[in-house]
Amino acid sequence: MSQRAAAPGGPLTDPPHKGEGKEARIAVDEVRATLDVPLGPEIGQCCGGRVEVLIRIVDAALAAELIAAAEAEEAHLPHVYIFGGGHVGQALASTVALLPVRGVVIETRAEALEGMPETVETLLTPMPEAEVRNAPAGTAFAILTHDHALDFLIVAEALKRDDAAYVGMIGSKTKRATFRNWFLKSAEGTEAEFARLVSPIGGDAVKDKRPPVIAALAAAEIMTALVAHGAAPAVSQQARQGQEVAG
């Protein structure tokens, strides 16, 4: 893109684009530059409109500001607790690592935590079910350990959290039925609590048991639940406000 010279600190412009009648402009000062470009055929675009790019020199103060903003944004990300670091757990952790969530993989076996994505937290503990109680409100729980009995303990704890965004357990319909019998008879669970369990995770529409496929389907399911859970308080507040106005 050819540019015409301008006085220091003033805008630089190029000739109008053919058929556009608009100009690309660069505004410059001591610490920043703004590039304003029309999206036209001259740059291989056909969608129209404009794009503005801001380029800033990052000094210590701005760096601290950006870091603080990033940390604040991260602190508000929803949590996804993955219990089990087996083949599906590894695949789900890798998928979750790409999403705007805070992933945590919890295991009783140290070797199962090896090779996890760097952006996913790991926790080695002999009592993973206890971590359910410590999880923040709105957490999504995906339970897929190597032990059915351990799965049942973790799921039972998760279903007691009425503030959980999602409780999902890997397995078959037979495993779900077995858990239901145990949950209602031995774990003092209720039908209402059991109804919140998603199992098998990822649904059964796609008949593919490969870990990456299960992980992709489960991740989509989890994100849908997180969004719905995040929107629920706003909907409830609007409903209460509507009732107050009506009253």
PDB file of C-alpha atoms in Angstrom:
ATOM      1  CA  MET A   1       0.000   0.000   0.000  1.00  0.00           C
ATOM      2  CA  SER A   2       1.582   3.296  -1.071  1.00  0.00           C
ATOM      3  CA  GLN A   3       1.463   6.141   1.445  1.00  0.00           C
ATOM      4  CA  ARG A   4       1.751   9.881   1.118  1.00  0.00           C
ATOM      5  CA  ALA A   5       3.976  11.767   3.516  1.00  0.00           C
ATOM      6  CA  ALA A   6       2.426  13.966   6.148  1.00  0.00           C
ATOM      7  CA  ALA A   7       3.576  16.237   8.908  1.00  0.00           C
ATOM      8  CA  PRO A   8       4.825  14.506  12.074  1.00  0.00           C
ATOM      9  CA  GLY A   9       1.893  13.420  14.208  1.00  0.00           C
ATOM     10  CA  GLY A  10      -0.576  14.002  11.350  1.00  0.00           C
ATOM     11  CA  PRO A  11      -2.558  11.468   9.346  1.00  0.00           C
ATOM     12  CA  LEU A  12      -1.096   9.585   6.408  1.00  0.00           C
ATOM     13  CA  THR A  13      -3.440   8.664   3.589  1.00  0.00           C
ATOM     14  CA  ASP A  14      -3.358   6.668   0.392  1.00  0.00           C
ATOM     15  CA  PRO A  15      -5.339   7.338  -2.778  1.00  0.00           C
ATOM     16  CA  PRO A  16      -9.026   6.337  -2.728  1.00  0.00           C
ATOM     17  CA  HIS A  17      -9.694   2.671  -3.563  1.00  0.00           C
ATOM     18  CA  LYS A  18     -11.365   2.032  -6.873  1.00  0.00           C
ATOM     19  CA  GLY A  19     -15.113   2.082  -6.527  1.00  0.00           C
ATOM     20  CA  GLU A  20     -14.852   2.864  -2.805  1.00  0.00           C
ATOM     21  CA  GLY A  21     -14.443   6.605  -2.642  1.00  0.00           C
ATOM     22  CA  LYS A  22     -12.791   6.091   0.745  1.00  0.00           C
ATOM     23  CA  GLU A  23      -9.246   6.286   2.047  1.00  0.00           C
ATOM     24  CA  ALA A  24      -7.010   4.240   4.285  1.00  0.00           C
ATOM     25  CA  ARG A  25      -5.569   6.397   7.027  1.00  0.00           C
ATOM     26  CA  ILE A  26      -2.787   6.082   9.577  1.00  0.00           C
ATOM     27  CA  ALA A  27      -2.903   8.402  12.573  1.00  0.00           C
ATOM     28  CA  VAL A  28       0.350   8.510  14.540  1.00  0.00           C
ATOM     29  CA  ASP A  29       1.403  10.012  17.852  1.00  0.00           C
ATOM     30  CA  GLU A  30       4.316   9.310  20.182  1.00  0.00           C
ATOM     31  CA  VAL A  31       3.020   6.058  21.678  1.00  0.00           C
ATOM     32  CA  ARG A  32       0.421   4.700  19.293  1.00  0.00           C
ATOM     33  CA  ALA A  33      -0.628   4.420  15.683  1.00  0.00           C
ATOM     34  CA  THR A  34      -4.093   3.745  14.328  1.00  0.00           C
ATOM     35  CA  LEU A  35      -4.478   2.089  10.941  1.00  0.00           C
ATOM     36  CA  ASP A  36      -7.937   2.525   9.415  1.00  0.00           C
ATOM     37  CA  VAL A  37      -8.410   0.471   6.239  1.00  0.00           C
ATOM     38  CA  PRO A  38     -11.469   0.039   4.009  1.00  0.00           C
ATOM     39  CA  LEU A  39     -12.203  -3.617   3.234  1.00  0.00           C
ATOM     40  CA  GLY A  40     -12.351  -3.469  -0.539  1.00  0.00           C
ATOM     41  CA  PRO A  41     -10.970  -5.117  -3.673  1.00  0.00           C
ATOM     42  CA  GLU A  42      -7.603  -3.335  -3.393  1.00  0.00           C
ATOM     43  CA  ILE A  43      -6.647  -5.687  -0.534  1.00  0.00           C
ATOM     44  CA  GLY A  44      -8.541  -8.714  -1.777  1.00  0.00           C
ATOM     45  CA  GLN A  45     -11.657  -8.142   0.334  1.00  0.00           C
ATOM     46  CA  CYS A  46     -15.235  -8.005  -0.882  1.00  0.00           C
ATOM     47  CA  CYS A  47     -17.225  -7.745   2.353  1.00  0.00           C
ATOM     48  CA  GLY A  48     -17.125  -3.960   2.619  1.00  0.00           C
ATOM     49  CA  GLY A  49     -16.857  -1.915   5.767  1.00  0.00           C
ATOM     50  CA  ARG A  50     -13.649  -0.879   7.484  1.00  0.00           C
ATOM     51  CA  VAL A  51     -11.178  -2.313   9.968  1.00  0.00           C
ATOM     52  CA  GLU A  52      -9.231  -0.305  12.505  1.00  0.00           C
ATOM     53  CA  VAL A  53      -5.951  -1.590  13.958  1.00  0.00           C
ATOM     54  CA  LEU A  54      -4.453   0.094  17.018  1.00  0.00           C
ATOM     55  CA  ILE A  55      -0.694  -0.312  17.556  1.00  0.00           C
ATOM     56  CA  ARG A  56       0.670   0.860  20.912  1.00  0.00           C
ATOM     57  CA  ILE A  57       4.077   0.942  22.538  1.00  0.00           C
ATOM     58  CA  VAL A  58       3.843  -1.183  25.676  1.00  0.00           C
ATOM     59  CA  ASP A  59       5.622   0.458  28.582  1.00  0.00           C
ATOM     60  CA  ALA A  60       5.761  -0.891  32.150  1.00  0.00           C
ATOM     61  CA  ALA A  61       2.522   0.809  33.199  1.00  0.00           C
ATOM     62  CA  LEU A  62       0.550  -0.488  30.221  1.00  0.00           C
ATOM     63  CA  ALA A  63       2.055  -3.973  30.649  1.00  0.00           C
ATOM     64  CA  ALA A  64       0.881  -4.048  34.263  1.00  0.00           C
ATOM     65  CA  GLU A  65      -2.560  -2.838  33.200  1.00  0.00           C
ATOM     66  CA  LEU A  66      -2.868  -5.531  30.523  1.00  0.00           C
ATOM     67  CA  ILE A  67      -1.709  -8.266  32.920  1.00  0.00           C
ATOM     68  CA  ALA A  68      -4.198  -7.144  35.565  1.00  0.00           C
ATOM     69  CA  ALA A  69      -7.016  -7.147  32.997  1.00  0.00           C
ATOM     70  CA  ALA A  70      -6.064 -10.629  31.807  1.00  0.00           C
ATOM     71  CA  GLU A  71      -5.928 -11.960  35.368  1.00  0.00           C
ATOM     72  CA  ALA A  72      -9.306 -10.429  36.158  1.00  0.00           C
ATOM     73  CA  GLU A  73     -10.819 -12.003  33.057  1.00  0.00           C
ATOM     74  CA  GLU A  74      -9.290 -15.390  33.904  1.00  0.00           C
ATOM     75  CA  ALA A  75     -10.640 -15.214  37.454  1.00  0.00           C
ATOM     76  CA  HIS A  76     -14.178 -15.056  36.063  1.00  0.00           C
ATOM     77  CA  LEU A  77     -13.797 -18.019  33.718  1.00  0.00           C
ATOM     78  CA  PRO A  78     -15.995 -21.014  34.563  1.00  0.00           C
ATOM     79  CA  HIS A  79     -14.274 -24.124  35.905  1.00  0.00           C
ATOM     80  CA  VAL A  80     -14.336 -27.545  34.296  1.00  0.00           C
ATOM     81  CA  TYR A  81     -13.251 -30.366  36.608  1.00  0.00           C
ATOM     82  CA  ILE A  82     -12.187 -33.503  34.759  1.00  0.00           C
ATOM     83  CA  PHE A  83     -11.952 -36.532  37.014  1.00  0.00           C
ATOM     84  CA  GLY A  84      -9.710 -39.118  35.380  1.00  0.00           C
ATOM     85  CA  GLY A  85      -6.651 -38.790  33.176  1.00  0.00           C
ATOM     86  CA  GLY A  86      -7.103 -41.869  30.998  1.00  0.00           C
ATOM     87  CA  HIS A  87      -7.441 -41.823  27.206  1.00  0.00           C
ATOM     88  CA  VAL A  88     -10.722 -39.884  27.215  1.00  0.00           C
ATOM     89  CA  GLY A  89      -9.552 -37.657  30.077  1.00  0.00           C
ATOM     90  CA  GLN A  90      -6.399 -36.756  28.165  1.00  0.00           C
ATOM     91  CA  ALA A  91      -8.432 -36.005  25.033  1.00  0.00           C
ATOM     92  CA  LEU A  92     -10.983 -33.940  26.945  1.00  0.00           C
ATOM     93  CA  ALA A  93      -8.227 -31.986  28.704  1.00  0.00           C
ATOM     94  CA  SER A  94      -6.633 -31.168  25.348  1.00  0.00           C
ATOM     95  CA  THR A  95      -9.983 -29.982  24.006  1.00  0.00           C
ATOM     96  CA  VAL A  96     -10.845 -27.953  27.107  1.00  0.00           C
ATOM     97  CA  ALA A  97      -7.411 -26.296  26.957  1.00  0.00           C
ATOM     98  CA  LEU A  98      -8.572 -24.495  23.794  1.00  0.00           C
ATOM     99  CA  LEU A  99     -11.763 -23.141  25.360  1.00  0.00           C
ATOM    100  CA  PRO A 100     -12.411 -20.039  27.520  1.00  0.00           C
ATOM    101  CA  VAL A 101     -12.600 -22.069  30.736  1.00  0.00           C
ATOM    102  CA  ARG A 102     -10.298 -23.099  33.590  1.00  0.00           C
ATOM    103  CA  GLY A 103      -9.690 -26.805  33.200  1.00  0.00           C
ATOM    104  CA  VAL A 104      -8.609 -28.938  36.148  1.00  0.00           C
ATOM    105  CA  VAL A 105      -7.729 -32.637  35.811  1.00  0.00           C
ATOM    106  CA  ILE A 106      -7.986 -34.591  39.070  1.00  0.00           C
ATOM    107  CA  GLU A 107      -6.424 -38.027  39.478  1.00  0.00           C
ATOM    108  CA  THR A 108      -5.396 -40.614  42.052  1.00  0.00           C
ATOM    109  CA  ARG A 109      -2.573 -41.881  39.797  1.00  0.00           C
ATOM    110  CA  ALA A 110       0.486 -39.699  39.232  1.00  0.00           C
ATOM    111  CA  GLU A 111       1.349 -41.283  35.885  1.00  0.00           C
ATOM    112  CA  ALA A 112      -2.092 -40.440  34.501  1.00  0.00           C
ATOM    113  CA  LEU A 113      -1.346 -36.727  34.882  1.00  0.00           C
ATOM    114  CA  GLU A 114       1.751 -36.859  32.686  1.00  0.00           C
ATOM    115  CA  GLY A 115       1.527 -35.104  29.327  1.00  0.00           C
ATOM    116  CA  MET A 116      -1.421 -32.866  30.203  1.00  0.00           C
ATOM    117  CA  PRO A 117      -1.643 -29.500  28.390  1.00  0.00           C
ATOM    118  CA  GLU A 118       0.281 -26.741  30.169  1.00  0.00           C
ATOM    119  CA  THR A 119      -2.773 -24.515  30.404  1.00  0.00           C
ATOM    120  CA  VAL A 120      -4.754 -27.162  32.289  1.00  0.00           C
ATOM    121  CA  GLU A 121      -4.259 -27.480  36.035  1.00  0.00           C
ATOM    122  CA  THR A 122      -3.602 -30.917  37.523  1.00  0.00           C
ATOM    123  CA  LEU A 123      -4.304 -32.231  40.988  1.00  0.00           C
ATOM    124  CA  LEU A 124      -3.128 -35.516  42.494  1.00  0.00           C
ATOM    125  CA  THR A 125      -5.243 -36.634  45.446  1.00  0.00           C
ATOM    126  CA  PRO A 126      -6.284 -39.910  47.123  1.00  0.00           C
ATOM    127  CA  MET A 127      -9.815 -38.554  47.624  1.00  0.00           C
ATOM    128  CA  PRO A 128     -10.995 -36.862  44.419  1.00  0.00           C
ATOM    129  CA  GLU A 129     -14.614 -36.801  45.594  1.00  0.00           C
ATOM    130  CA  ALA A 130     -13.592 -34.284  48.282  1.00  0.00           C
ATOM    131  CA  GLU A 131     -12.551 -31.816  45.574  1.00  0.00           C
ATOM    132  CA  VAL A 132     -16.159 -31.591  44.427  1.00  0.00           C
ATOM    133  CA  ARG A 133     -17.050 -29.868  47.681  1.00  0.00           C
ATOM    134  CA  ASN A 134     -14.279 -27.298  47.209  1.00  0.00           C
ATOM    135  CA  ALA A 135     -15.188 -26.418  43.623  1.00  0.00           C
ATOM    136  CA  PRO A 136     -16.528 -22.929  42.841  1.00  0.00           C
ATOM    137  CA  ALA A 137     -20.217 -22.440  42.111  1.00  0.00           C
ATOM    138  CA  GLY A 138     -21.070 -22.978  38.465  1.00  0.00           C
ATOM    139  CA  THR A 139     -18.406 -25.655  37.935  1.00  0.00           C
ATOM    140  CA  ALA A 140     -18.901 -28.344  35.300  1.00  0.00           C
ATOM    141  CA  PHE A 141     -17.961 -31.843  36.477  1.00  0.00           C
ATOM    142  CA  ALA A 142     -16.918 -34.504  33.959  1.00  0.00           C
ATOM    143  CA  ILE A 143     -16.384 -37.871  35.658  1.00  0.00           C
ATOM    144  CA  LEU A 144     -14.442 -40.520  33.748  1.00  0.00           C
ATOM    145  CA  THR A 145     -12.074 -42.336  36.075  1.00  0.00           C
ATOM    146  CA  HIS A 146     -10.689 -45.857  35.735  1.00  0.00           C
ATOM    147  CA  ASP A 147     -12.939 -47.168  38.525  1.00  0.00           C
ATOM    148  CA  HIS A 148     -16.764 -47.389  38.433  1.00  0.00           C
ATOM    149  CA  ALA A 149     -17.019 -47.252  42.221  1.00  0.00           C
ATOM    150  CA  LEU A 150     -14.919 -44.086  42.294  1.00  0.00           C
ATOM    151  CA  ASP A 151     -17.053 -42.610  39.518  1.00  0.00           C
ATOM    152  CA  PHE A 152     -20.149 -43.254  41.628  1.00  0.00           C
ATOM    153  CA  LEU A 153     -18.686 -41.525  44.695  1.00  0.00           C
ATOM    154  CA  ILE A 154     -17.685 -38.446  42.693  1.00  0.00           C
ATOM    155  CA  VAL A 155     -21.005 -38.220  40.846  1.00  0.00           C
ATOM    156  CA  ALA A 156     -22.949 -38.543  44.097  1.00  0.00           C
ATOM    157  CA  GLU A 157     -21.016 -35.599  45.546  1.00  0.00           C
ATOM    158  CA  ALA A 158     -21.478 -33.552  42.378  1.00  0.00           C
ATOM    159  CA  LEU A 159     -25.239 -34.128  42.255  1.00  0.00           C
ATOM    160  CA  LYS A 160     -25.515 -32.732  45.784  1.00  0.00           C
ATOM    161  CA  ARG A 161     -24.209 -29.428  44.400  1.00  0.00           C
ATOM    162  CA  ASP A 162     -27.352 -27.688  43.179  1.00  0.00           C
ATOM    163  CA  ASP A 163     -25.113 -24.891  41.892  1.00  0.00           C
ATOM    164  CA  ALA A 164     -23.219 -27.165  39.472  1.00  0.00           C
ATOM    165  CA  ALA A 165     -23.509 -26.205  35.828  1.00  0.00           C
ATOM    166  CA  TYR A 166     -23.036 -29.756  34.562  1.00  0.00           C
ATOM    167  CA  VAL A 167     -22.555 -33.257  35.960  1.00  0.00           C
ATOM    168  CA  GLY A 168     -21.581 -35.838  33.369  1.00  0.00           C
ATOM    169  CA  MET A 169     -20.377 -39.435  33.713  1.00  0.00           C
ATOM    170  CA  ILE A 170     -18.818 -41.581  31.014  1.00  0.00           C
ATOM    171  CA  GLY A 171     -20.297 -45.030  30.515  1.00  0.00           C
ATOM    172  CA  SER A 172     -23.202 -47.012  29.132  1.00  0.00           C
ATOM    173  CA  LYS A 173     -26.914 -47.025  29.848  1.00  0.00           C
ATOM    174  CA  THR A 174     -26.310 -50.080  32.025  1.00  0.00           C
ATOM    175  CA  LYS A 175     -23.776 -48.155  34.107  1.00  0.00           C
ATOM    176  CA  ARG A 176     -26.260 -45.306  34.462  1.00  0.00           C
ATOM    177  CA  ALA A 177     -28.966 -47.700  35.663  1.00  0.00           C
ATOM    178  CA  THR A 178     -26.572 -49.335  38.141  1.00  0.00           C
ATOM    179  CA  PHE A 179     -25.588 -45.942  39.488  1.00  0.00           C
ATOM    180  CA  ARG A 180     -29.242 -44.942  39.854  1.00  0.00           C
ATOM    181  CA  ASN A 181     -30.025 -47.974  42.001  1.00  0.00           C
ATOM    182  CA  TRP A 182     -27.007 -47.342  44.217  1.00  0.00           C
ATOM    183  CA  PHE A 183     -27.582 -43.591  44.394  1.00  0.00           C
ATOM    184  CA  LEU A 184     -31.218 -43.879  45.490  1.00  0.00           C
ATOM    185  CA  LYS A 185     -30.781 -46.794  47.889  1.00  0.00           C
ATOM    186  CA  SER A 186     -27.334 -46.286  49.410  1.00  0.00           C
ATOM    187  CA  ALA A 187     -26.312 -42.660  48.840  1.00  0.00           C
ATOM    188  CA  GLU A 188     -29.542 -41.007  50.014  1.00  0.00           C
ATOM    189  CA  GLY A 189     -30.014 -39.467  46.599  1.00  0.00           C
ATOM    190  CA  THR A 190     -33.287 -38.305  45.087  1.00  0.00           C
ATOM    191  CA  GLU A 191     -34.855 -38.725  41.671  1.00  0.00           C
ATOM    192  CA  ALA A 192     -34.645 -34.967  41.155  1.00  0.00           C
ATOM    193  CA  GLU A 193     -30.905 -35.032  41.793  1.00  0.00           C
ATOM    194  CA  PHE A 194     -30.404 -38.080  39.587  1.00  0.00           C
ATOM    195  CA  ALA A 195     -32.296 -36.402  36.745  1.00  0.00           C
ATOM    196  CA  ARG A 196     -29.513 -33.810  36.517  1.00  0.00           C
ATOM    197  CA  LEU A 197     -26.928 -36.462  35.590  1.00  0.00           C
ATOM    198  CA  VAL A 198     -25.764 -36.517  31.975  1.00  0.00           C
ATOM    199  CA  SER A 199     -24.682 -40.044  31.087  1.00  0.00           C
ATOM    200  CA  PRO A 200     -23.285 -41.165  28.751  1.00  0.00           C
ATOM    201  CA  ILE A 201     -21.427 -37.878  28.252  1.00  0.00           C
ATOM    202  CA  GLY A 202     -21.500 -36.493  24.742  1.00  0.00           C
ATOM    203  CA  GLY A 203     -24.853 -38.090  23.984  1.00  0.00           C
ATOM    204  CA  ASP A 204     -25.474 -41.197  21.908  1.00  0.00           C
ATOM    205  CA  ALA A 205     -26.271 -39.678  18.513  1.00  0.00           C
ATOM    206  CA  VAL A 206     -22.734 -40.296  17.217  1.00  0.00           C
ATOM    207  CA  LYS A 207     -21.740 -43.967  17.408  1.00  0.00           C
ATOM    208  CA  ASP A 208     -18.013 -43.417  17.711  1.00  0.00           C
ATOM    209  CA  LYS A 209     -16.065 -44.442  20.798  1.00  0.00           C
ATOM    210  CA  ARG A 210     -12.696 -42.926  19.868  1.00  0.00           C
ATOM    211  CA  PRO A 211     -11.454 -40.672  22.704  1.00  0.00           C
ATOM    212  CA  PRO A 212     -11.027 -37.504  20.584  1.00  0.00           C
ATOM    213  CA  VAL A 213     -14.580 -37.863  19.260  1.00  0.00           C
ATOM    214  CA  ILE A 214     -16.041 -38.416  22.721  1.00  0.00           C
ATOM    215  CA  ALA A 215     -14.020 -35.447  23.969  1.00  0.00           C
ATOM    216  CA  ALA A 216     -15.290 -33.152  21.212  1.00  0.00           C
ATOM    217  CA  LEU A 217     -18.918 -34.117  21.829  1.00  0.00           C
ATOM    218  CA  ALA A 218     -18.538 -33.810  25.605  1.00  0.00           C
ATOM    219  CA  ALA A 219     -16.801 -30.424  25.319  1.00  0.00           C
ATOM    220  CA  ALA A 220     -19.653 -29.070  23.199  1.00  0.00           C
ATOM    221  CA  GLU A 221     -22.133 -30.410  25.735  1.00  0.00           C
ATOM    222  CA  ILE A 222     -20.224 -28.850  28.629  1.00  0.00           C
ATOM    223  CA  MET A 223     -19.921 -25.447  26.942  1.00  0.00           C
ATOM    224  CA  THR A 224     -23.658 -25.448  26.194  1.00  0.00           C
ATOM    225  CA  ALA A 225     -24.387 -26.191  29.856  1.00  0.00           C
ATOM    226  CA  LEU A 226     -21.988 -23.494  31.069  1.00  0.00           C
ATOM    227  CA  VAL A 227     -23.584 -20.865  28.843  1.00  0.00           C
ATOM    228  CA  ALA A 228     -27.085 -21.880  29.957  1.00  0.00           C
ATOM    229  CA  HIS A 229     -26.047 -21.831  33.620  1.00  0.00           C
ATOM    230  CA  GLY A 230     -24.445 -18.407  33.224  1.00  0.00           C
ATOM    231  CA  ALA A 231     -27.579 -17.020  31.601  1.00  0.00           C
ATOM    232  CA  ALA A 232     -29.928 -18.474  34.224  1.00  0.00           C
ATOM    233  CA  PRO A 233     -29.222 -15.885  36.981  1.00  0.00           C
ATOM    234  CA  ALA A 234     -29.863 -13.033  34.553  1.00  0.00           C
ATOM    235  CA  VAL A 235     -33.149 -14.594  33.450  1.00  0.00           C
ATOM    236  CA  SER A 236     -34.208 -15.153  37.064  1.00  0.00           C
ATOM    237  CA  GLN A 237     -33.360 -11.557  37.952  1.00  0.00           C
ATOM    238  CA  GLN A 238     -35.379 -10.255  35.007  1.00  0.00           C
ATOM    239  CA  ALA A 239     -38.306 -12.437  36.060  1.00  0.00           C
ATOM    240  CA  ARG A 240     -38.152 -11.117  39.628  1.00  0.00           C
ATOM    241  CA  GLN A 241     -37.978  -7.538  38.373  1.00  0.00           C
ATOM    242  CA  GLY A 242     -40.999  -8.205  36.154  1.00  0.00           C
ATOM    243  CA  GLN A 243     -42.950  -9.586  39.116  1.00  0.00           C
ATOM    244  CA  GLU A 244     -42.040  -6.545  41.212  1.00  0.00           C
ATOM    245  CA  VAL A 245     -43.219  -4.195  38.477  1.00  0.00           C
ATOM    246  CA  ALA A 246     -46.423  -6.174  38.021  1.00  0.00           C
ATOM    247  CA  GLY A 247     -47.018  -6.180  41.786  1.00  0.00           C
TER     248      GLY A 247
END
